[in-house]
Coordinates of C-alpha atoms and ligand atoms in Angstrom, one line a residue:
X1 CA 17.3 -24.3 1.7
X2 CA 19.2 -21.2 0.6
X3 CA 21.4 -20.3 3.6
X4 CA 23.5 -16.7 4.3
X5 CA 26.3 -16.2 2.4
X6 CA 28.3 -15.3 4.9
X7 CA 29.7 -12.0 5.2
X8 CA 33.7 -11.0 7.3
X9 CA 34.3 -7.9 8.9
X10 CA 38.1 -7.2 8.5
X11 CA 40.0 -4.2 9.2
X12 CA 40.7 -2.8 5.5
X13 CA 43.9 -4.1 4.5
X14 CA 44.9 -1.9 1.8
X15 CA 47.7 -4.1 0.4
X16 CA 45.1 -7.8 0.2
X17 CA 43.4 -5.7 -2.6
X18 CA 45.7 -5.6 -5.5
X19 CA 45.4 -9.6 -5.5
X20 CA 41.5 -10.0 -3.8
X21 CA 39.1 -12.5 -6.4
X22 CA 35.6 -12.1 -7.9
X23 CA 34.4 -8.6 -7.2
X24 CA 36.3 -5.2 -5.8
X25 CA 34.0 -2.7 -4.8
X26 CA 34.8 0.6 -3.3
X27 CA 32.2 3.5 -2.3
X28 CA 32.9 7.0 -3.9
X29 CA 30.4 10.5 -2.8
X30 CA 28.2 11.6 -5.9
X31 CA 30.9 14.9 -5.5
X32 CA 33.7 12.0 -6.5
X33 CA 35.6 11.5 -3.5
X34 CA 37.5 8.5 -2.4
X35 CA 38.1 7.0 0.5
X36 CA 41.8 5.6 1.5
X37 CA 40.9 2.2 -0.8
X38 CA 39.6 3.7 -3.5
X39 CA 42.4 5.8 -3.7
X40 CA 44.7 3.0 -3.5
X41 CA 42.6 1.3 -5.9
X42 CA 42.1 4.3 -8.4
X43 CA 46.5 3.5 -8.1
X44 CA 46.3 -0.5 -8.7
X45 CA 44.0 1.0 -11.8
X46 CA 46.1 3.9 -12.6
X47 CA 43.9 5.9 -13.1
X48 CA 40.6 4.7 -14.2
X49 CA 38.4 5.3 -11.1
X50 CA 39.1 9.2 -11.9
X51 CA 38.6 8.6 -15.3
X52 CA 35.5 7.3 -14.3
X53 CA 34.4 9.9 -11.6
X54 CA 35.7 12.3 -14.7
X55 CA 33.3 10.7 -17.2
X56 CA 29.4 12.0 -18.0
X57 CA 28.1 9.2 -17.1
X58 CA 29.7 9.5 -13.3
X59 CA 28.6 12.5 -13.8
X60 CA 24.8 11.2 -13.4
X61 CA 24.7 9.1 -11.3
X62 CA 22.9 9.2 -8.5
X63 CA 23.8 8.4 -4.7
X64 CA 22.7 4.7 -4.2
X65 CA 23.6 3.3 -7.8
X66 CA 26.4 1.2 -9.0
X67 CA 28.4 1.6 -12.1
X68 CA 31.3 -1.9 -12.7
X69 CA 34.4 -1.7 -14.7
X70 CA 35.2 -5.6 -16.2
X71 CA 38.7 -7.5 -16.4
X72 CA 39.9 -4.1 -14.3
X73 CA 44.2 -3.7 -15.2
X74 CA 45.9 -3.4 -12.0
X75 CA 43.5 -6.1 -10.5
X76 CA 43.0 -9.6 -9.9
X77 CA 38.9 -9.2 -9.5
X78 CA 36.4 -9.9 -12.5
X79 CA 34.5 -6.7 -11.8
X80 CA 35.0 -3.5 -10.5
X81 CA 32.1 -1.8 -9.0
X82 CA 31.6 1.6 -8.0
X83 CA 29.1 2.4 -5.5
X84 CA 28.7 6.1 -5.5
X85 CA 27.3 6.8 -2.0
X86 CA 26.9 10.2 -0.3
X87 CA 28.3 10.2 3.1
X88 CA 25.4 11.6 4.6
X89 CA 23.4 8.7 3.7
X90 CA 20.5 7.0 6.6
X91 CA 20.5 3.8 7.0
X92 CA 17.7 3.0 4.4
X93 CA 19.3 4.7 1.9
X94 CA 23.0 2.4 2.9
X95 CA 20.6 -0.1 2.5
X96 CA 19.2 0.1 -0.6
X97 CA 22.6 0.6 -1.6
X98 CA 23.6 -2.8 0.0
X99 CA 20.1 -4.2 -2.5
X100 CA 21.8 -2.3 -5.7
X101 CA 25.8 -4.4 -5.0
X102 CA 24.3 -7.7 -4.2
X103 CA 22.8 -7.5 -7.1
X104 CA 26.1 -6.6 -9.3
X105 CA 27.4 -9.5 -7.3
X106 CA 24.9 -12.1 -8.2
X107 CA 26.8 -14.8 -7.2
X108 CA 30.4 -13.9 -7.1
X109 CA 32.9 -13.2 -3.9
X110 CA 32.5 -9.7 -2.7
X111 CA 35.7 -8.0 -0.7
X112 CA 34.1 -4.2 -0.2
X113 CA 36.5 -1.3 1.0
X114 CA 33.3 0.8 3.6
X115 CA 36.9 2.7 4.4
X116 CA 35.3 4.2 7.5
X117 CA 31.3 4.9 6.3
X118 CA 28.5 5.7 8.9
X119 CA 26.3 2.9 8.2
X120 CA 28.6 0.3 7.1
X121 CA 26.3 -2.4 9.4
X122 CA 23.1 -1.5 6.9
X123 CA 24.9 -1.6 4.3
X124 CA 25.8 -5.2 5.1
X125 CA 22.1 -5.9 5.9
X126 CA 20.9 -4.4 2.6
X127 CA 23.7 -6.9 0.8
X128 CA 22.2 -9.6 3.2
X129 CA 18.5 -8.6 2.4
X130 CA 18.9 -8.9 -2.0
X131 CA 22.2 -11.9 -2.6
X132 CA 18.3 -14.2 -2.7
X133 CA 18.4 -16.6 -5.1
X134 CA 15.1 -19.4 -5.1
X135 CA 17.3 -22.7 -7.1
X136 CA 16.7 -25.7 -5.7
X137 CA 14.6 -26.8 -8.9
X138 CA 17.3 -25.6 -11.6
X139 CA 18.9 -28.4 -12.5
X140 CA 23.1 -27.9 -12.2
X141 CA 24.5 -26.5 -15.4
X142 CA 28.0 -24.7 -14.4
X143 CA 26.9 -22.4 -12.2
X144 CA 27.6 -22.7 -8.8
X145 CA 24.7 -23.6 -6.5
X146 CA 26.2 -21.1 -3.3
X147 CA 27.1 -18.0 -3.4
X148 CA 30.0 -16.2 -2.7
X149 CA 31.2 -15.1 0.4
X150 CA 31.4 -10.7 1.4
X151 CA 34.5 -9.8 2.7
X152 CA 33.5 -6.1 4.6
X153 CA 36.5 -4.3 4.7
X154 CA 35.9 -1.2 7.6
X155 CA 37.9 1.0 10.0
X156 CA 36.1 -0.2 12.4
X157 CA 35.6 -3.8 12.2
X158 CA 34.5 -4.5 15.5
X159 CA 32.5 -2.1 16.0
X160 CA 30.7 -2.2 12.5
X161 CA 30.1 -6.4 13.5
X162 CA 28.7 -5.7 16.3
X163 CA 26.0 -3.5 14.9
X164 CA 25.4 -6.0 12.1
X165 CA 24.3 -9.7 14.0
X166 CA 20.8 -8.2 15.3
X167 CA 20.9 -6.8 11.9
X168 CA 21.5 -10.2 9.7
X169 CA 19.1 -11.9 12.1
X170 CA 17.2 -10.1 10.2
X171 CA 18.1 -10.7 6.8
X172 CA 18.0 -14.8 8.1
X173 CA 14.6 -14.4 9.4
X174 CA 13.5 -12.7 6.1
X175 CA 16.1 -15.6 3.5
X176 CA 13.8 -18.3 5.6
X177 CA 10.3 -16.4 5.0
X178 CA 10.5 -17.2 1.4
X179 CA 12.2 -20.4 1.4
X180 CA 9.1 -21.4 2.9
X181 CA 6.4 -19.3 0.5
X182 CA 8.4 -19.8 -2.6
X183 CA 8.7 -23.3 -2.4
X184 CA 6.3 -25.4 -4.0
X185 CA 2.9 -27.0 -2.7
X186 CA 3.9 -31.1 -3.1
X187 CA 7.4 -30.6 -1.6
X188 CA 5.6 -27.3 1.2
X189 CA 3.3 -29.7 3.1
X190 CA 1.6 -29.4 6.3
X191 CA 3.6 -31.7 7.3
X192 CA 6.8 -30.9 5.5
X193 CA 6.2 -27.4 6.8
X194 CA 6.2 -28.4 10.7
X195 CA 9.5 -30.5 10.7
X196 CA 11.4 -27.1 9.1
X197 CA 9.5 -25.1 12.0
X198 CA 10.2 -28.4 14.5
X199 CA 14.2 -27.7 12.8
X200 CA 14.1 -24.0 14.6
X201 CA 14.7 -26.0 18.5
X202 CA 18.0 -26.4 17.5
X203 CA 18.1 -22.2 18.1
X204 CA 16.5 -22.8 21.6
X205 CA 13.2 -21.8 20.5
X206 CA 10.7 -24.0 21.8
X207 CA 8.8 -26.1 19.5
X208 CA 4.8 -28.2 19.6
X209 CA 3.6 -29.9 17.5
X210 CA -0.3 -30.2 17.5
X211 CA -1.8 -34.0 15.7
X212 CA -5.4 -33.7 14.0
X213 CA -6.2 -35.8 17.3
X214 CA -5.1 -33.3 19.5
X215 CA -6.9 -30.4 17.2
X216 CA -10.3 -32.2 16.9
X217 CA -10.5 -32.2 21.0
X218 CA -9.7 -29.0 21.2
X219 CA -12.6 -29.0 18.8
X220 CA -10.9 -26.7 15.9
X221 CA -13.5 -27.9 13.9
X222 CA -13.2 -24.4 12.3
X223 CA -9.6 -25.1 11.3
X224 CA -9.7 -28.9 10.8
X225 CA -13.0 -28.2 8.3
X226 CA -10.4 -26.6 5.9
X227 CA -7.5 -29.7 5.5
X228 CA -10.1 -33.0 5.7
X229 CA -10.3 -32.8 1.5
X230 CA -6.5 -32.9 2.0
X231 CA -4.0 -36.6 1.6
X232 CA -2.1 -34.2 4.3
X233 CA -3.7 -34.0 7.5
X234 CA -4.0 -30.4 9.5
X235 CA -1.7 -29.2 11.5
X236 CA -1.3 -26.6 14.3
X237 CA 2.8 -25.8 15.2
X238 CA 3.7 -23.2 18.6
X239 CA 7.1 -21.7 19.0
X240 CA 7.5 -20.7 22.0
X241 CA 10.9 -17.8 22.8
X242 CA 11.2 -16.9 26.1
X243 CA 13.9 -13.9 26.7
X244 CA 12.7 -12.4 28.6
X245 CA 11.0 -12.2 31.5
X246 CA 8.8 -14.7 33.4
X247 CA 6.2 -13.7 33.5
X248 CA 5.8 -11.3 31.3
X249 CA 2.7 -12.5 29.2
X250 CA 4.5 -12.9 25.6
X251 CA 3.8 -11.1 22.6
X252 CA 1.5 -13.6 20.3
X253 CA 1.5 -14.3 16.5
X254 CA -0.4 -16.2 14.3
X255 CA 0.0 -17.1 10.8
X256 CA -2.5 -18.4 7.8
X257 CA -1.0 -21.4 6.7
X258 CA -2.4 -23.6 4.4
X259 CA 0.0 -25.0 2.0
X260 CA -2.3 -25.0 -1.2
X261 CA -5.5 -23.0 -1.4
X262 CA -7.7 -24.8 -4.7
X263 CA -10.5 -22.7 -2.4
X264 CA -12.4 -26.7 -1.9
X265 CA -15.5 -27.1 -3.1
X266 CA -15.4 -23.3 -4.6
X267 CA -12.9 -24.1 -6.6
X268 CA -10.7 -21.2 -8.0
X269 CA -10.6 -21.0 -12.0
X270 CA -7.3 -22.4 -13.4
X271 CA -5.1 -19.3 -14.5
X272 CA -3.0 -18.3 -12.0
X273 CA -4.5 -20.7 -8.8
X274 CA -0.5 -21.9 -9.3
X275 CA -0.1 -18.3 -7.1
X276 CA -2.2 -20.4 -4.3
X277 CA 2.0 -21.5 -2.5
X278 CA 2.4 -19.1 -1.5
X279 CA -1.3 -18.8 0.3
X280 CA 0.7 -20.0 4.4
X281 CA 2.6 -16.6 3.4
X282 CA 1.7 -15.2 6.6
X283 CA 2.7 -18.5 8.5
X284 CA 6.2 -17.5 6.6
X285 CA 5.9 -14.8 8.3
X286 CA 5.9 -15.5 11.5
X287 CA 8.4 -18.0 11.1
X288 CA 10.8 -16.2 9.5
X289 CA 10.1 -13.8 12.4
X290 CA 11.0 -16.4 15.7
X291 CA 13.6 -17.1 14.1
X292 CA 15.2 -13.3 13.8
X293 CA 13.8 -13.1 17.5
X294 CA 16.5 -17.1 18.4
X295 CA 19.2 -15.6 16.8
X296 CA 19.5 -12.1 17.6
X297 CA 18.6 -12.7 21.2
X298 CA 15.6 -10.8 22.2
X299 CA 15.2 -9.8 25.1
X300 CA 11.3 -11.0 24.9
X301 CA 9.0 -13.7 25.3
X302 CA 6.7 -14.3 22.1
X303 CA 4.8 -17.7 20.4
X304 CA 4.4 -18.7 17.3
X305 CA 1.3 -20.0 16.0
X306 CA 0.5 -21.8 12.8
X307 CA -2.2 -23.2 11.2
X308 CA -1.0 -25.3 8.1
X309 CA -4.0 -26.7 6.1
X310 CA -4.3 -27.8 3.1
X311 CA -7.2 -26.6 1.5
X312 CA -9.1 -29.6 -1.2
X313 CA -12.3 -30.8 -3.1
X314 CA -12.7 -34.0 -2.7
X315 CA -15.1 -36.6 -1.8
X316 CA -14.1 -35.8 2.4
X317 CA -14.5 -31.9 2.0
X318 CA -16.4 -29.3 3.6
X319 CA -18.9 -29.2 1.6
X320 CA -20.9 -24.5 1.0
X321 CA -23.5 -24.3 3.3
X322 CA -21.6 -26.9 5.9
X323 CA -22.0 -25.5 9.4
X324 CA -18.9 -25.7 11.8
X325 CA -18.0 -25.1 15.8
X326 CA -15.1 -23.3 16.3
X327 CA -13.5 -23.7 19.7
X328 CA -14.8 -21.1 21.0
X329 CA -18.5 -22.1 20.7
X330 CA -19.1 -20.1 17.7
X331 CA -21.6 -21.8 15.0
X332 CA -20.2 -20.8 11.1
X333 CA -22.1 -20.9 7.6
X334 CA -19.6 -22.4 5.1
X335 CA -20.5 -20.2 2.7
X336 CA -17.9 -20.1 0.3
X337 CA -15.3 -22.8 1.3
X338 CA -12.6 -20.4 -0.2
X339 CA -13.1 -18.6 1.9
X340 CA -11.3 -20.2 4.5
X341 CA -8.0 -18.6 5.8
X342 CA -10.4 -17.7 8.5
X343 CA -12.0 -20.2 9.5
X344 CA -8.1 -21.6 9.8
X345 CA -7.4 -18.4 12.1
X346 CA -9.9 -18.0 14.0
X347 CA -9.3 -21.3 15.6
X348 CA -5.5 -21.0 16.4
X349 CA -6.5 -17.6 17.7
X350 CA -9.0 -18.8 20.1
X351 CA -6.4 -21.0 21.6
X352 CA -3.2 -19.0 21.3
X353 CA -5.7 -16.4 23.6
X354 CA -6.9 -19.4 26.0
X355 CA -3.9 -20.8 26.2
X356 CA -1.3 -17.8 26.3
X357 CA -3.1 -15.1 27.3
X358 CA -0.7 -13.2 25.5
X359 CA -0.4 -9.4 26.2
X360 CA -1.4 -8.4 22.4
X361 CA -1.9 -11.0 19.6
X362 CA -0.8 -9.8 15.2
X363 CA -2.6 -11.8 13.1
X364 CA -0.6 -12.8 9.5
X365 CA -2.7 -14.0 6.4
X366 CA -3.3 -13.8 2.7
X367 CA -6.2 -13.8 3.0
X368 CA -8.3 -11.6 0.2
X369 CA -8.1 -11.4 -3.2
X370 CA -9.8 -7.4 -2.0
X371 CA -6.6 -6.2 -0.8
X372 CA -4.8 -6.7 -3.8
X373 CA -7.5 -4.3 -5.7
X374 CA -8.1 -1.6 -2.5
X375 CA -4.1 -1.6 -1.9
X376 CA -2.0 -3.7 -4.6
X377 CA 0.8 -4.4 -4.1
X378 CA 3.1 -1.6 -2.4
X379 CA 1.0 -2.2 1.3
X380 CA -0.5 -4.9 3.4
X381 CA -3.9 -4.0 4.6
X382 CA -3.8 -3.4 9.3
X383 CA -6.6 -3.4 11.0
X384 CA -6.6 -2.6 14.4
X385 CA -8.9 -2.8 17.9
X386 CA -6.1 -0.8 19.1
X387 CA -4.7 3.1 17.9
X388 CA -1.2 2.9 20.2
X389 CA -0.5 -0.9 19.2
X390 CA -1.6 0.2 15.7
X391 CA 0.3 3.3 15.3
X392 CA 3.4 1.2 17.0
X393 CA 3.0 -1.0 14.1
X394 CA 3.1 1.2 11.6
X395 CA 5.9 2.9 12.4
X396 CA 8.2 0.2 12.7
X397 CA 6.5 -0.9 9.3
X398 CA 7.3 2.5 8.5
X399 CA 11.1 2.9 9.1
X400 CA 12.3 -0.5 7.5
X401 CA 10.3 1.1 4.3
X402 CA 8.0 -1.2 4.8
X403 CA 4.5 -0.6 3.4
X404 CA 1.4 -0.5 5.5
X405 CA -2.0 1.0 5.7
X406 CA -4.2 1.3 8.0
X407 CA -7.4 -0.1 7.0
X408 CA -11.6 0.2 9.9
X409 CA -13.8 -1.2 11.0
X410 CA -17.4 -1.4 12.1
X411 CA -20.9 -3.0 12.7
X412 CA -22.1 -1.7 9.6
X413 CA -19.6 -4.3 8.0
X414 CA -19.9 -6.7 11.3
X415 CA -23.7 -6.9 10.8
X416 CA -22.9 -8.0 6.7
X417 CA -21.8 -11.7 8.2
X418 CA -25.0 -12.7 10.1
X419 CA -26.3 -16.0 9.1
X420 CA -29.8 -16.8 8.8
X421 CA -28.8 -20.4 10.7
X422 CA -25.5 -20.4 12.9
X423 CA -24.4 -17.4 13.9
X424 CA -21.4 -15.9 11.7
X425 CA -21.7 -16.7 7.8
X426 CA -17.7 -17.1 6.0
X427 CA -18.0 -14.7 3.7
X428 CA -19.7 -11.2 3.6
X429 CA -19.8 -10.7 0.2
X430 CA -18.6 -8.9 -2.2
X431 CA -18.3 -4.9 -1.0
X432 CA -15.4 -4.6 1.2
X433 CA -14.4 -7.6 1.2
X434 CA -11.5 -7.4 3.2
X435 CA -13.0 -6.0 5.6
X436 CA -15.8 -8.8 6.4
X437 CA -13.0 -11.2 6.7
X438 CA -11.1 -9.1 9.0
X439 CA -14.2 -7.9 10.9
X440 CA -14.9 -12.5 10.6
X441 CA -11.2 -12.6 12.9
X442 CA -12.4 -9.3 14.7
X443 CA -15.5 -12.4 16.8
X444 CA -12.2 -14.3 17.5
X445 CA -10.9 -11.9 20.0
X446 CA -11.5 -11.6 23.4
X447 CA -12.3 -7.6 24.5
X448 CA -9.4 -6.4 26.4
X449 CA -6.5 -8.4 23.4
X450 CA -5.1 -5.2 21.3
X451 CA -5.1 -7.3 18.6
X452 CA -3.8 -6.6 14.6
X453 CA -4.5 -8.1 11.7
X454 CA -2.3 -8.0 8.6
X455 CA -3.8 -9.4 5.2
X456 CA -1.4 -9.8 3.3
X457 CA -2.3 -10.8 -0.6
X458 CA -1.2 -8.1 -2.0
X459 CA 2.7 -8.5 -0.8
X460 CA 4.5 -10.8 0.8
X461 CA 4.5 -12.8 -3.4
X462 CA 5.5 -10.2 -6.1
X463 CA 5.6 -10.6 -9.6
X464 CA 8.7 -8.0 -10.5
X465 CA 12.0 -6.9 -8.3
X466 CA 11.9 -5.2 -4.9
X467 CA 14.2 -2.9 -3.8
X468 CA 15.4 -5.6 -1.1
X469 CA 14.1 -9.5 -3.2
X470 CA 14.2 -10.9 -6.3
X471 CA 10.9 -11.7 -7.6
X472 CA 8.7 -14.4 -5.7
X473 CA 8.4 -14.2 -2.0
X474 CA 9.9 -11.1 -0.6
X475 CA 9.9 -12.1 3.2
X476 CA 7.6 -8.5 4.5
X477 CA 6.7 -8.6 8.0
X478 CA 9.7 -9.6 9.3
X479 CA 11.8 -6.9 9.6
X480 CA 9.3 -4.6 10.5
X481 CA 7.6 -7.4 13.7
X482 CA 11.3 -7.6 14.7
X483 CA 12.0 -3.7 15.4
X484 CA 8.0 -4.0 17.4
X485 CA 9.7 -6.3 19.9
X486 CA 12.9 -4.0 19.9
X487 CA 11.2 -0.9 19.7
X488 CA 7.7 -2.4 21.9
X489 CA 8.3 -5.2 23.5
X490 CA 12.0 -5.8 25.0
X491 CA 13.3 -5.8 28.5
X492 CA 15.3 -2.2 28.8
Ligands
BES501 N1 -5.9 -17.2 -0.5 C1 -7.4 -16.1 -0.8 C2 -6.8 -14.1 -0.9 C3 -5.7 -14.4 -1.9 C4 -5.6 -14.2 -2.8 C5 -4.3 -14.4 -1.7 C6 -4.8 -14.1 -4.0 C7 -3.4 -13.9 -2.5 C8 -3.9 -13.7 -3.8 C9 -8.4 -15.9 -0.4 O1 -8.3 -17.5 0.5 C10 -9.4 -16.4 -0.5 O2 -9.7 -17.4 -1.7 N2 -10.1 -15.1 -1.0 C11 -10.9 -15.0 -1.2 C12 -12.6 -15.0 -0.5 C13 -13.7 -15.3 -0.5 C14 -14.5 -15.8 -1.7 C15 -14.8 -14.1 0.0 C16 -11.0 -14.5 -1.7 O3 -10.8 -13.3 -1.8 O4 -11.5 -14.1 -3.5
MN502 MN1 -9.1 -19.5 -0.1
ZN503 ZN1 -6.7 -18.9 1.5

């Protein structure tokens, strides 16, 4: 697993700059104003910074951009990075600037002269989020496998370090999510996934693994029927973080963890099937969020549950037309074995409510291709039975720069999943495919449970770089859920 690059916060030491190795970065305002560190670097480089500031190149640069000078005379460093940053930059702008710096940094060590910058903690968060690579399977050449450390000099280093600590917990959670989502399915099997979650007991989480015989006893036939064609056993993992009052009902997070989705007997076409290694994205976000909450010792009770299965065709696999009974008791006609995520979630969501009586429940799933047709890769689909909770989530996602867009629910859509021979069927045809999937889940939500369903098929993993992640897994949702917990479920 990749490790978060360590960031050390220190009081500014102007005399150490000349000898710093790797890269040195300074902040310059779009008007060309230098802070103390910038002025020292300008002197050491015999005016190189001032010449850059006077150039056309600088005049065209916008706040948040980086201009690099290679092998600067007067510095031991291999490069000098000039980060253009408006003094009034807000938190999101500071994060983006930090991410831009991480991109040029690559694997080098970095000394960042942050002066007395206001949003330095968010600058560090952006740096940490973007300083990510998944190179576990790249045979090592001359490249160092680990990223060089970062030292941030700041006039109030202790204050910035304290402010950055809970933010860096979010970055670490998001990196865990990305590692899980990027991992190929022959490595991240159901059992390996469960084992990685079990390791989080180190952080103070209580982690339980439910095996197939227990799931059978609980009556989770909907979940089990998805995994029964695979050589990997199905698992449900329960992670509890109890940072709140003992008698406070928890927030429940439920994740779809299909470690690979071939479609089963309703086999998917070959083209692009390899992308279905990311079909455990919902479970990945639940895991990463639990990690972040534990790392920052959130004062809230949160339980994360994931259903881990592999959807494979075989002589033992579920067939189209089969009828299964869910833990709730509802019978389901499996029209299409490729609509498996909702089968997995129905049982885990029911179990979550039955056992924990949560104050609210949020499920996350790479559930439908249709949500990508509707919203592309910019926004996750948000479905809810509770306006208040839903608005709080949308606000948290907005503040974190994670796209989220509410979609409708309603009886007319629910009518589309009526079955001829069972209580419901698992597909409603092509129209409104994401909504009928959400309606299916709604059947497993108790009347008084405030609930949000997040369809993250379009945002969990993408084919091009985003502001905060290289192409591949994004970690979408960890920051928004962490903020929602902080703003709505935490004590004091
Ligand atoms: N895992 C897929 C959805 C998906 C598609 C995720 C593309 C990420 C990218 C899901 O299990 C699925 O196959 N859904 C079907 C449902 C259909 C059979 C009703 C779909 O969207 O086509
Ligand atoms: Mn599927
Ligand atoms: Zn799937």
